[in-house]
mmCIF file of C-alpha atoms in Angstrom:
data_model
loop_
_atom_site.group_PDB
_atom_site.id
_atom_site.type_symbol
_atom_site.label_atom_id
_atom_site.label_comp_id
_atom_site.label_asym_id
_atom_site.label_seq_id
_atom_site.Cartn_x
_atom_site.Cartn_y
_atom_site.Cartn_z
ATOM 1 C CA CYS A 256 18.731 8.554 32.260
ATOM 2 C CA TYR A 257 15.230 9.584 33.281
ATOM 3 C CA ASP A 258 12.536 10.609 30.802
ATOM 4 C CA SER A 259 9.698 10.880 33.354
ATOM 5 C CA TYR A 260 9.231 11.930 36.952
ATOM 6 C CA ASP A 261 6.646 11.140 39.641
ATOM 7 C CA ASP A 262 6.859 13.392 42.700
ATOM 8 C CA SER A 263 4.742 11.129 44.914
ATOM 9 C CA GLN A 264 6.822 8.075 44.004
ATOM 10 C CA LEU A 265 10.032 9.938 44.805
ATOM 11 C CA SER A 266 8.622 11.047 48.171
ATOM 12 C CA HIS A 267 7.676 7.450 48.958
ATOM 13 C CA LEU A 268 11.171 6.211 48.059
ATOM 14 C CA LEU A 269 12.825 8.922 50.174
ATOM 15 C CA ASP A 270 10.679 7.932 53.168
ATOM 16 C CA TRP A 271 11.635 4.284 52.624
ATOM 17 C CA ALA A 272 15.391 4.754 52.142
ATOM 18 C CA ASP A 273 18.090 4.495 54.802
ATOM 19 C CA VAL A 274 20.620 6.167 52.476
ATOM 20 C CA VAL A 275 20.329 7.897 49.100
ATOM 21 C CA CYS A 276 23.064 7.665 46.454
ATOM 22 C CA ILE A 277 22.261 9.946 43.526
ATOM 23 C CA GLY A 278 24.057 10.957 40.355
ATOM 24 C CA CYS A 279 25.462 7.805 38.747
ATOM 25 C CA GLY A 280 23.617 7.524 35.425
ATOM 26 C CA LEU A 281 21.208 10.305 36.384
ATOM 27 C CA GLY A 282 21.705 12.353 33.210
ATOM 28 C CA MET A 283 21.901 16.105 32.787
ATOM 29 C CA GLY A 284 18.423 16.943 31.490
ATOM 30 C CA GLN A 285 15.662 19.011 33.081
ATOM 31 C CA ILE A 286 13.966 15.992 34.640
ATOM 32 C CA SER A 287 17.243 14.850 36.196
ATOM 33 C CA GLU A 288 17.770 18.349 37.590
ATOM 34 C CA LYS A 289 14.271 18.355 39.066
ATOM 35 C CA ILE A 290 14.875 14.978 40.708
ATOM 36 C CA LEU A 291 18.102 16.205 42.329
ATOM 37 C CA LYS A 292 16.475 19.406 43.587
ATOM 38 C CA ASN A 293 13.574 17.537 45.152
ATOM 39 C CA VAL A 294 15.857 14.960 46.736
ATOM 40 C CA LEU A 295 18.023 17.610 48.391
ATOM 41 C CA LYS A 296 15.013 19.572 49.607
ATOM 42 C CA ASN A 297 13.189 16.550 51.046
ATOM 43 C CA VAL A 298 15.713 13.869 51.970
ATOM 44 C CA SER A 299 16.048 13.126 55.693
ATOM 45 C CA CYS A 300 18.570 10.268 55.502
ATOM 46 C CA PRO A 301 22.267 10.578 54.532
ATOM 47 C CA CYS A 302 22.852 11.379 50.847
ATOM 48 C CA VAL A 303 25.839 10.612 48.611
ATOM 49 C CA ILE A 304 26.113 12.737 45.457
ATOM 50 C CA ASP A 305 28.360 11.651 42.581
ATOM 51 C CA ALA A 306 28.838 11.953 38.807
ATOM 52 C CA ASP A 307 25.946 13.729 37.014
ATOM 53 C CA GLY A 308 24.571 14.715 40.404
ATOM 54 C CA LEU A 309 27.706 16.793 41.000
ATOM 55 C CA ASN A 310 27.540 18.383 37.566
ATOM 56 C CA LEU A 311 23.898 19.321 38.099
ATOM 57 C CA LEU A 312 24.716 20.603 41.573
ATOM 58 C CA SER A 313 27.415 22.890 40.164
ATOM 59 C CA ARG A 314 24.638 24.804 38.361
ATOM 60 C CA ASN A 315 22.921 25.538 41.699
ATOM 61 C CA ILE A 316 25.389 24.907 44.507
ATOM 62 C CA GLU A 317 23.193 26.717 47.050
ATOM 63 C CA LEU A 318 20.924 23.658 47.034
ATOM 64 C CA LEU A 319 23.341 22.253 49.606
ATOM 65 C CA ASN A 320 22.178 24.905 52.078
ATOM 66 C CA GLN A 321 18.586 23.703 51.672
ATOM 67 C CA CYS A 322 19.433 20.114 52.630
ATOM 68 C CA CYS A 323 19.068 19.183 56.298
ATOM 69 C CA ALA A 324 20.486 15.654 55.956
ATOM 70 C CA PRO A 325 24.174 14.644 56.048
ATOM 71 C CA VAL A 326 25.654 14.972 52.540
ATOM 72 C CA ILE A 327 28.775 13.392 51.054
ATOM 73 C CA LEU A 328 30.133 14.679 47.739
ATOM 74 C CA THR A 329 32.597 12.513 45.789
ATOM 75 C CA PRO A 330 34.054 14.743 43.032
ATOM 76 C CA HIS A 331 37.160 14.213 40.969
ATOM 77 C CA MET A 332 39.262 17.301 40.300
ATOM 78 C CA LYS A 333 37.325 18.459 37.239
ATOM 79 C CA GLU A 334 33.987 18.087 39.037
ATOM 80 C CA MET A 335 35.416 19.960 42.026
ATOM 81 C CA SER A 336 36.522 22.700 39.663
ATOM 82 C CA ARG A 337 32.922 23.084 38.481
ATOM 83 C CA LEU A 338 31.567 23.039 42.036
ATOM 84 C CA THR A 339 33.951 25.733 43.278
ATOM 85 C CA GLY A 340 34.445 27.759 40.100
ATOM 86 C CA THR A 341 38.195 27.275 40.528
ATOM 87 C CA PRO A 342 40.362 26.242 37.551
ATOM 88 C CA VAL A 343 41.872 22.773 37.895
ATOM 89 C CA GLU A 344 45.409 24.203 37.880
ATOM 90 C CA GLU A 345 44.633 26.443 40.864
ATOM 91 C CA LEU A 346 42.833 23.606 42.598
ATOM 92 C CA LYS A 347 45.872 21.359 42.272
ATOM 93 C CA ALA A 348 48.137 24.104 43.608
ATOM 94 C CA ASP A 349 46.071 24.800 46.733
ATOM 95 C CA ARG A 350 43.532 22.004 47.062
ATOM 96 C CA ILE A 351 43.720 21.672 50.850
ATOM 97 C CA GLN A 352 42.792 25.299 51.542
ATOM 98 C CA ILE A 353 40.120 25.327 48.823
ATOM 99 C CA LEU A 354 38.683 22.131 50.285
ATOM 100 C CA LYS A 355 38.683 23.605 53.805
ATOM 101 C CA ASP A 356 36.796 26.668 52.608
ATOM 102 C CA PHE A 357 34.316 24.529 50.673
ATOM 103 C CA ILE A 358 33.367 22.189 53.522
ATOM 104 C CA SER A 359 33.152 25.117 55.928
ATOM 105 C CA ARG A 360 30.766 27.012 53.669
ATOM 106 C CA TYR A 361 28.409 24.104 52.963
ATOM 107 C CA ARG A 362 28.952 21.874 56.019
ATOM 108 C CA ILE A 363 29.258 18.661 54.036
ATOM 109 C CA THR A 364 31.721 15.786 53.822
ATOM 110 C CA CYS A 365 33.795 15.833 50.640
ATOM 111 C CA VAL A 366 35.842 13.018 49.119
ATOM 112 C CA LEU A 367 38.102 14.777 46.611
ATOM 113 C CA LYS A 368 39.379 12.066 44.271
ATOM 114 C CA ASP A 369 42.880 12.364 42.842
ATOM 115 C CA SER A 370 46.093 10.330 42.776
ATOM 116 C CA ARG A 371 45.913 10.732 46.546
ATOM 117 C CA THR A 372 42.322 11.243 47.633
ATOM 118 C CA LEU A 373 41.417 13.684 50.407
ATOM 119 C CA ILE A 374 38.486 13.127 52.761
ATOM 120 C CA ALA A 375 37.302 16.316 54.462
ATOM 121 C CA SER A 376 34.684 17.335 57.004
ATOM 122 C CA GLU A 377 34.462 20.062 59.602
ATOM 123 C CA GLU A 378 34.151 17.495 62.379
ATOM 124 C CA LYS A 379 37.271 15.466 61.506
ATOM 125 C CA GLY A 380 39.319 17.852 59.370
ATOM 126 C CA ILE A 381 41.195 16.631 56.280
ATOM 127 C CA ARG A 382 42.599 13.122 55.914
ATOM 128 C CA MET A 383 44.641 11.719 53.044
ATOM 129 C CA ASN A 384 43.971 8.199 51.799
ATOM 130 C CA LEU A 385 47.070 6.202 50.892
ATOM 131 C CA THR A 386 45.453 3.193 49.227
ATOM 132 C CA GLY A 387 44.679 3.056 45.504
ATOM 133 C CA ASN A 388 46.694 3.272 42.313
ATOM 134 C CA ASN A 389 46.649 4.316 38.648
ATOM 135 C CA ALA A 390 44.984 1.065 37.562
ATOM 136 C CA MET A 391 41.781 2.457 39.070
ATOM 137 C CA ALA A 392 41.602 5.383 36.633
ATOM 138 C CA LYS A 393 38.902 3.628 34.624
ATOM 139 C CA ALA A 394 35.266 4.392 33.833
ATOM 140 C CA GLY A 395 32.980 3.321 36.645
ATOM 141 C CA SER A 396 35.574 3.351 39.415
ATOM 142 C CA GLY A 397 34.010 6.418 41.023
ATOM 143 C CA ASP A 398 30.567 4.830 40.887
ATOM 144 C CA VAL A 399 31.925 1.888 42.863
ATOM 145 C CA LEU A 400 33.326 4.267 45.484
ATOM 146 C CA ALA A 401 29.967 6.016 45.872
ATOM 147 C CA GLY A 402 28.339 2.622 46.356
ATOM 148 C CA VAL A 403 30.887 1.460 48.930
ATOM 149 C CA ILE A 404 30.469 4.646 50.980
ATOM 150 C CA SER A 405 26.681 4.301 50.801
ATOM 151 C CA GLY A 406 26.961 0.676 51.916
ATOM 152 C CA TRP A 407 28.857 1.648 55.051
ATOM 153 C CA MET A 408 26.252 4.265 55.933
ATOM 154 C CA VAL A 409 23.437 1.737 55.508
ATOM 155 C CA GLN A 410 25.240 -0.290 58.177
ATOM 156 C CA GLY A 411 25.139 2.658 60.555
ATOM 157 C CA LYS A 412 28.439 4.466 60.011
ATOM 158 C CA GLU A 413 28.406 8.252 60.341
ATOM 159 C CA ALA A 414 28.987 10.144 57.087
ATOM 160 C CA GLU A 415 32.601 11.101 57.900
ATOM 161 C CA ASP A 416 33.536 7.564 58.992
ATOM 162 C CA ALA A 417 31.788 5.972 55.996
ATOM 163 C CA ALA A 418 33.642 8.292 53.624
ATOM 164 C CA GLU A 419 36.998 7.524 55.207
ATOM 165 C CA LEU A 420 36.507 3.770 55.491
ATOM 166 C CA GLY A 421 34.832 3.483 52.085
ATOM 167 C CA THR A 422 37.684 5.313 50.365
ATOM 168 C CA TYR A 423 40.273 3.151 52.111
ATOM 169 C CA ILE A 424 38.526 -0.134 51.229
ATOM 170 C CA HIS A 425 37.915 1.011 47.641
ATOM 171 C CA GLY A 426 41.598 1.847 47.214
ATOM 172 C CA LEU A 427 42.735 -1.366 48.882
ATOM 173 C CA SER A 428 40.545 -3.438 46.571
ATOM 174 C CA GLY A 429 42.210 -1.606 43.677
ATOM 175 C CA ASP A 430 45.665 -2.395 45.059
ATOM 176 C CA LEU A 431 44.810 -6.090 45.357
ATOM 177 C CA ALA A 432 43.291 -6.147 41.870
ATOM 178 C CA LYS A 433 46.369 -4.473 40.364
ATOM 179 C CA PHE A 434 48.669 -6.966 42.073
ATOM 180 C CA GLU A 435 46.807 -9.927 40.554
ATOM 181 C CA LYS A 436 45.682 -8.479 37.190
ATOM 182 C CA GLY A 437 48.112 -5.694 36.309
ATOM 183 C CA VAL A 438 47.535 -2.001 35.554
ATOM 184 C CA TYR A 439 45.856 -2.357 32.159
ATOM 185 C CA SER A 440 43.496 -5.225 32.949
ATOM 186 C CA VAL A 441 41.749 -3.835 36.037
ATOM 187 C CA MET A 442 38.175 -2.726 35.357
ATOM 188 C CA ALA A 443 35.596 -1.150 37.661
ATOM 189 C CA ARG A 444 33.838 -4.502 38.095
ATOM 190 C CA ASP A 445 37.108 -5.934 39.447
ATOM 191 C CA LEU A 446 37.039 -3.395 42.267
ATOM 192 C CA ILE A 447 33.698 -4.814 43.372
ATOM 193 C CA GLU A 448 35.060 -8.362 43.205
ATOM 194 C CA TYR A 449 38.073 -7.470 45.340
ATOM 195 C CA ILE A 450 36.160 -5.654 48.091
ATOM 196 C CA SER A 451 35.663 -8.949 49.917
ATOM 197 C CA LYS A 452 39.406 -9.648 49.697
ATOM 198 C CA ALA A 453 40.166 -6.151 51.009
ATOM 199 C CA LEU A 454 37.877 -6.751 53.987
ATOM 200 C CA MET A 455 39.532 -10.104 54.651
ATOM 201 C CA LYS A 456 42.944 -8.420 54.618
ATOM 202 C CA LEU A 457 41.733 -5.907 57.207
ATOM 203 C CA GLU A 458 40.433 -8.729 59.393
ATOM 204 C CA GLU A 459 43.840 -10.426 59.260
ATOM 205 C CA GLU A 460 45.589 -7.219 60.314
#
């Protein structure tokens, strides 16, 4: 978590970056909030927001309307509840319509993580990802997903395609890890290890 902040350094890093991934380990303090606000106001490259970034964003959701760059949000159901102000129970009952309204209002791509993750954007609509399993419900798994999506965008994928492909690969790596290690032994670091195997499987198909 950050205990200091240099505006000029942040501006330099934003000019240098091809993609920004913000939120994992960011913290919830005032400095962290200031960093997020300045990133969203000044970033010109695609931006993935996860974890603490989502929780900070829920305090000032209108920041999304001040961002001119493509934005991908990767919330789990509780984070989505905070972002929308909708109780988790209601979200589970009508998540597709709530997701449609959300992406329409803020014109972002949203990866709503659940037992079956939804990827939504105005350009491509809503898609359901069928890879992944309960072994992936471990600390750090979402951070890996944010990194995988960011990695695809660095290679030139559009936000919607990176979100869809990243979610699929992330889930497939989890499926391969579960098959070899079992439900209880899979950790977030295993998902990273199995990404290469997931890509090899796609090449074979």
